[in-house]
Coordinates of N, CA and C in Angstrom, one line a residue:
X1 N -215.9 -224.0 -42.7 CA -216.0 -223.6 -44.0 C -217.4 -223.0 -44.2
X2 N -218.5 -223.7 -43.8 CA -219.8 -223.2 -44.0 C -220.1 -221.8 -43.3
X3 N -219.5 -221.7 -42.1 CA -219.7 -220.5 -41.3 C -219.0 -219.3 -42.0
X4 N -217.9 -219.6 -42.6 CA -217.2 -218.5 -43.4 C -218.0 -218.1 -44.6
X5 N -218.6 -219.0 -45.3 CA -219.5 -218.7 -46.4 C -220.6 -217.9 -46.0
X6 N -221.3 -218.2 -44.9 CA -222.4 -217.5 -44.4 C -222.1 -216.1 -44.1
X7 N -220.9 -215.9 -43.4 CA -220.5 -214.5 -43.1 C -219.9 -213.8 -44.2
X8 N -219.4 -214.5 -45.2 CA -218.7 -213.9 -46.3 C -219.5 -213.5 -47.5
X9 N -220.8 -213.7 -47.5 CA -221.6 -213.3 -48.6 C -222.9 -212.7 -48.1
X10 N -223.5 -211.9 -49.0 CA -224.8 -211.3 -48.7 C -225.9 -212.0 -49.6
X11 N -225.5 -213.0 -50.3 CA -226.4 -213.7 -51.3 C -227.2 -214.7 -50.4
X12 N -228.5 -214.4 -50.2 CA -229.3 -215.2 -49.3 C -229.3 -216.7 -49.7
X13 N -229.6 -217.1 -51.0 CA -229.6 -218.5 -51.3 C -228.3 -219.2 -51.0
X14 N -227.1 -218.5 -51.2 CA -225.8 -219.1 -50.8 C -225.7 -219.3 -49.3
X15 N -226.2 -218.3 -48.6 CA -226.2 -218.4 -47.1 C -227.0 -219.6 -46.6
X16 N -228.2 -219.7 -47.2 CA -229.1 -220.8 -46.8 C -228.5 -222.2 -47.1
X17 N -227.9 -222.3 -48.2 CA -227.2 -223.6 -48.5 C -226.1 -223.9 -47.6
X18 N -225.3 -222.9 -47.2 CA -224.2 -223.1 -46.3 C -224.8 -223.4 -44.9
X19 N -225.9 -222.7 -44.5 CA -226.5 -223.0 -43.2 C -227.0 -224.4 -43.1
X20 N -227.5 -224.9 -44.2 CA -227.9 -226.3 -44.2 C -226.8 -227.3 -43.8
X21 N -225.6 -227.0 -44.5 CA -224.4 -227.9 -44.2 C -224.0 -227.7 -42.8
X22 N -223.9 -226.5 -42.3 CA -223.5 -226.2 -40.9 C -224.4 -226.8 -39.9
X23 N -225.7 -226.7 -40.2 CA -226.7 -227.2 -39.3 C -226.7 -228.7 -39.2
X24 N -226.5 -229.3 -40.4 CA -226.4 -230.8 -40.4 C -225.3 -231.3 -39.6
X25 N -224.1 -230.7 -39.7 CA -223.0 -231.1 -38.9 C -223.2 -230.9 -37.4
X26 N -223.8 -229.8 -37.0 CA -224.1 -229.5 -35.6 C -225.1 -230.5 -35.1
X27 N -226.1 -230.8 -35.9 CA -227.2 -231.7 -35.5 C -226.6 -233.1 -35.3
X28 N -225.8 -233.6 -36.1 CA -225.2 -234.9 -36.0 C -224.4 -235.0 -34.7
X29 N -223.6 -233.9 -34.3 CA -222.9 -233.9 -33.1 C -223.8 -233.9 -31.9
X30 N -224.8 -233.1 -31.9 CA -225.7 -233.0 -30.7 C -226.5 -234.2 -30.5
X31 N -226.9 -234.9 -31.6 CA -227.7 -236.1 -31.4 C -226.8 -237.3 -31.0
X32 N -225.6 -237.2 -31.4 CA -224.7 -238.3 -31.0 C -224.1 -238.2 -29.6
X33 N -223.8 -236.9 -29.2 CA -223.2 -236.7 -27.9 C -224.0 -236.0 -26.9
X34 N -225.1 -235.4 -27.2 CA -225.9 -234.6 -26.3 C -225.3 -233.2 -26.2
X35 N -225.8 -232.5 -25.2 CA -225.3 -231.1 -25.0 C -224.6 -231.0 -23.6
X36 N -223.8 -230.0 -23.4 CA -223.1 -229.8 -22.1 C -224.0 -228.9 -21.2
X37 N -224.8 -228.0 -21.7 CA -225.6 -227.1 -20.9 C -227.0 -227.0 -21.5
X38 N -228.0 -227.4 -20.8 CA -229.3 -227.1 -21.2 C -229.8 -228.0 -22.3
X39 N -231.1 -228.0 -22.5 CA -231.8 -228.8 -23.5 C -231.7 -228.1 -24.9
X40 N -231.6 -228.8 -25.9 CA -231.6 -228.3 -27.3 C -232.7 -229.0 -28.1
X41 N -233.3 -228.2 -28.9 CA -234.4 -228.8 -29.7 C -234.0 -228.9 -31.2
X42 N -234.2 -230.1 -31.7 CA -233.9 -230.4 -33.1 C -235.3 -230.0 -33.8
X43 N -235.2 -229.0 -34.7 CA -236.4 -228.6 -35.4 C -236.3 -228.8 -36.9
X44 N -237.4 -228.8 -37.6 CA -237.4 -229.2 -39.0 C -238.4 -228.3 -39.7
X45 N -238.0 -227.8 -40.9 CA -238.9 -227.1 -41.8 C -239.0 -228.0 -43.1
X46 N -240.2 -228.4 -43.4 CA -240.4 -229.3 -44.6 C -240.3 -228.6 -45.9
X47 N -240.3 -227.2 -45.9 CA -240.3 -226.5 -47.1 C -238.9 -226.0 -47.5
X48 N -238.0 -226.0 -46.5 CA -236.6 -225.5 -46.8 C -235.9 -226.5 -47.7
X49 N -234.8 -226.0 -48.3 CA -234.0 -226.8 -49.1 C -234.8 -227.3 -50.3
X50 N -235.5 -226.4 -51.0 CA -236.3 -226.8 -52.2 C -237.3 -227.9 -51.9
X51 N -238.0 -227.7 -50.8 CA -239.0 -228.7 -50.4 C -238.5 -230.1 -50.0
X52 N -237.2 -230.2 -49.8 CA -236.6 -231.4 -49.3 C -236.6 -231.5 -47.8
X53 N -236.7 -230.3 -47.2 CA -236.7 -230.2 -45.8 C -235.3 -229.9 -45.3
X54 N -235.2 -229.3 -44.1 CA -234.0 -229.0 -43.5 C -234.2 -228.9 -42.0
X55 N -233.1 -229.2 -41.2 CA -233.2 -229.1 -39.8 C -232.3 -228.0 -39.2
X56 N -232.5 -227.7 -38.0 CA -231.7 -226.7 -37.2 C -231.9 -227.0 -35.7
X57 N -230.9 -226.5 -35.0 CA -231.0 -226.6 -33.5 C -231.4 -225.3 -32.9
X58 N -232.2 -225.4 -31.8 CA -232.7 -224.2 -31.1 C -232.6 -224.5 -29.6
X59 N -232.4 -223.4 -28.9 CA -232.4 -223.5 -27.4 C -233.8 -223.3 -27.0
X60 N -234.7 -223.0 -27.8 CA -236.1 -222.7 -27.5 C -237.0 -223.8 -28.2
X61 N -238.1 -224.2 -27.5 CA -239.1 -225.1 -28.0 C -239.9 -224.4 -29.2
X62 N -240.1 -223.1 -29.0 CA -240.9 -222.4 -30.0 C -240.2 -222.3 -31.3
X63 N -240.9 -222.5 -32.4 CA -240.3 -222.5 -33.8 C -240.0 -221.0 -34.2
X64 N -238.7 -220.8 -34.6 CA -238.3 -219.6 -35.2 C -237.4 -220.0 -36.4
X65 N -238.1 -220.2 -37.5 CA -237.5 -220.7 -38.7 C -236.4 -219.8 -39.3
X66 N -235.2 -220.3 -39.3 CA -234.1 -219.5 -39.8 C -234.0 -219.5 -41.4
X67 N -234.7 -220.4 -42.0 CA -234.7 -220.5 -43.5 C -235.5 -219.4 -44.2
X68 N -236.6 -219.1 -43.6 CA -237.6 -218.2 -44.2 C -237.8 -216.9 -43.5
X69 N -237.2 -216.8 -42.3 CA -237.4 -215.5 -41.5 C -238.8 -215.1 -41.3
X70 N -239.0 -213.8 -41.4 CA -240.4 -213.3 -41.2 C -241.4 -213.8 -42.1
X71 N -241.1 -214.3 -43.3 CA -242.0 -214.8 -44.2 C -242.8 -216.0 -43.7
X72 N -242.0 -216.9 -43.0 CA -242.6 -218.1 -42.4 C -242.0 -218.5 -41.1
X73 N -241.9 -217.5 -40.2 CA -241.2 -217.6 -39.0 C -241.6 -218.8 -38.1
X74 N -242.9 -219.2 -38.2 CA -243.3 -220.3 -37.3 C -243.6 -221.6 -38.0
X75 N -243.1 -221.6 -39.3 CA -243.2 -222.9 -40.1 C -242.2 -223.9 -39.6
X76 N -242.7 -225.0 -39.2 CA -241.8 -226.1 -38.8 C -242.3 -226.9 -37.6
X77 N -241.5 -227.8 -37.1 CA -241.9 -228.6 -36.0 C -240.7 -229.1 -35.2
X78 N -240.9 -229.4 -34.0 CA -239.9 -230.0 -33.1 C -239.8 -231.5 -33.4
X79 N -238.6 -232.0 -33.8 CA -238.5 -233.4 -34.1 C -238.0 -234.2 -32.9
X80 N -237.1 -233.5 -32.1 CA -236.5 -234.2 -31.0 C -236.0 -233.2 -30.0
X81 N -236.0 -233.6 -28.7 CA -235.5 -232.9 -27.6 C -234.2 -233.5 -27.2
X82 N -233.1 -232.8 -27.3 CA -231.8 -233.3 -27.0 C -231.3 -232.9 -25.6
X83 N -231.1 -233.8 -24.8 CA -230.8 -233.5 -23.4 C -229.3 -233.4 -23.1
X84 N -229.0 -232.9 -21.9 CA -227.6 -232.8 -21.4 C -227.0 -234.2 -21.3
X85 N -225.8 -234.3 -21.7 CA -225.0 -235.5 -21.6 C -225.0 -236.0 -20.1
X86 N -225.1 -237.3 -19.9 CA -225.1 -237.8 -18.6 C -223.8 -237.6 -17.8
X87 N -222.7 -237.5 -18.5 CA -221.4 -237.3 -17.8 C -221.2 -235.8 -17.4
X88 N -222.1 -234.9 -17.7 CA -221.9 -233.5 -17.3 C -223.0 -233.1 -16.4
X89 N -223.9 -234.0 -16.0 CA -225.1 -233.6 -15.2 C -224.6 -233.5 -13.7

């Protein structure tokens, strides 16, 4: 549902809100089960979501903030490194 909202509108605040929901679901899955290929980084921007903060997953350690784009591309921090699941190594 969230992915459909993101691709179905050009209204940036609506896309950001849907991305938060999508990212939260993906983050829960990755932290609970790990990844199948490669390391994933759980990253956090304290200013996203009306200063409540929001997370996202990245394949890169370097911050590329999806919430503010070029305005604050490097705003955020790495909260956790999520490794490949033991059963697929």
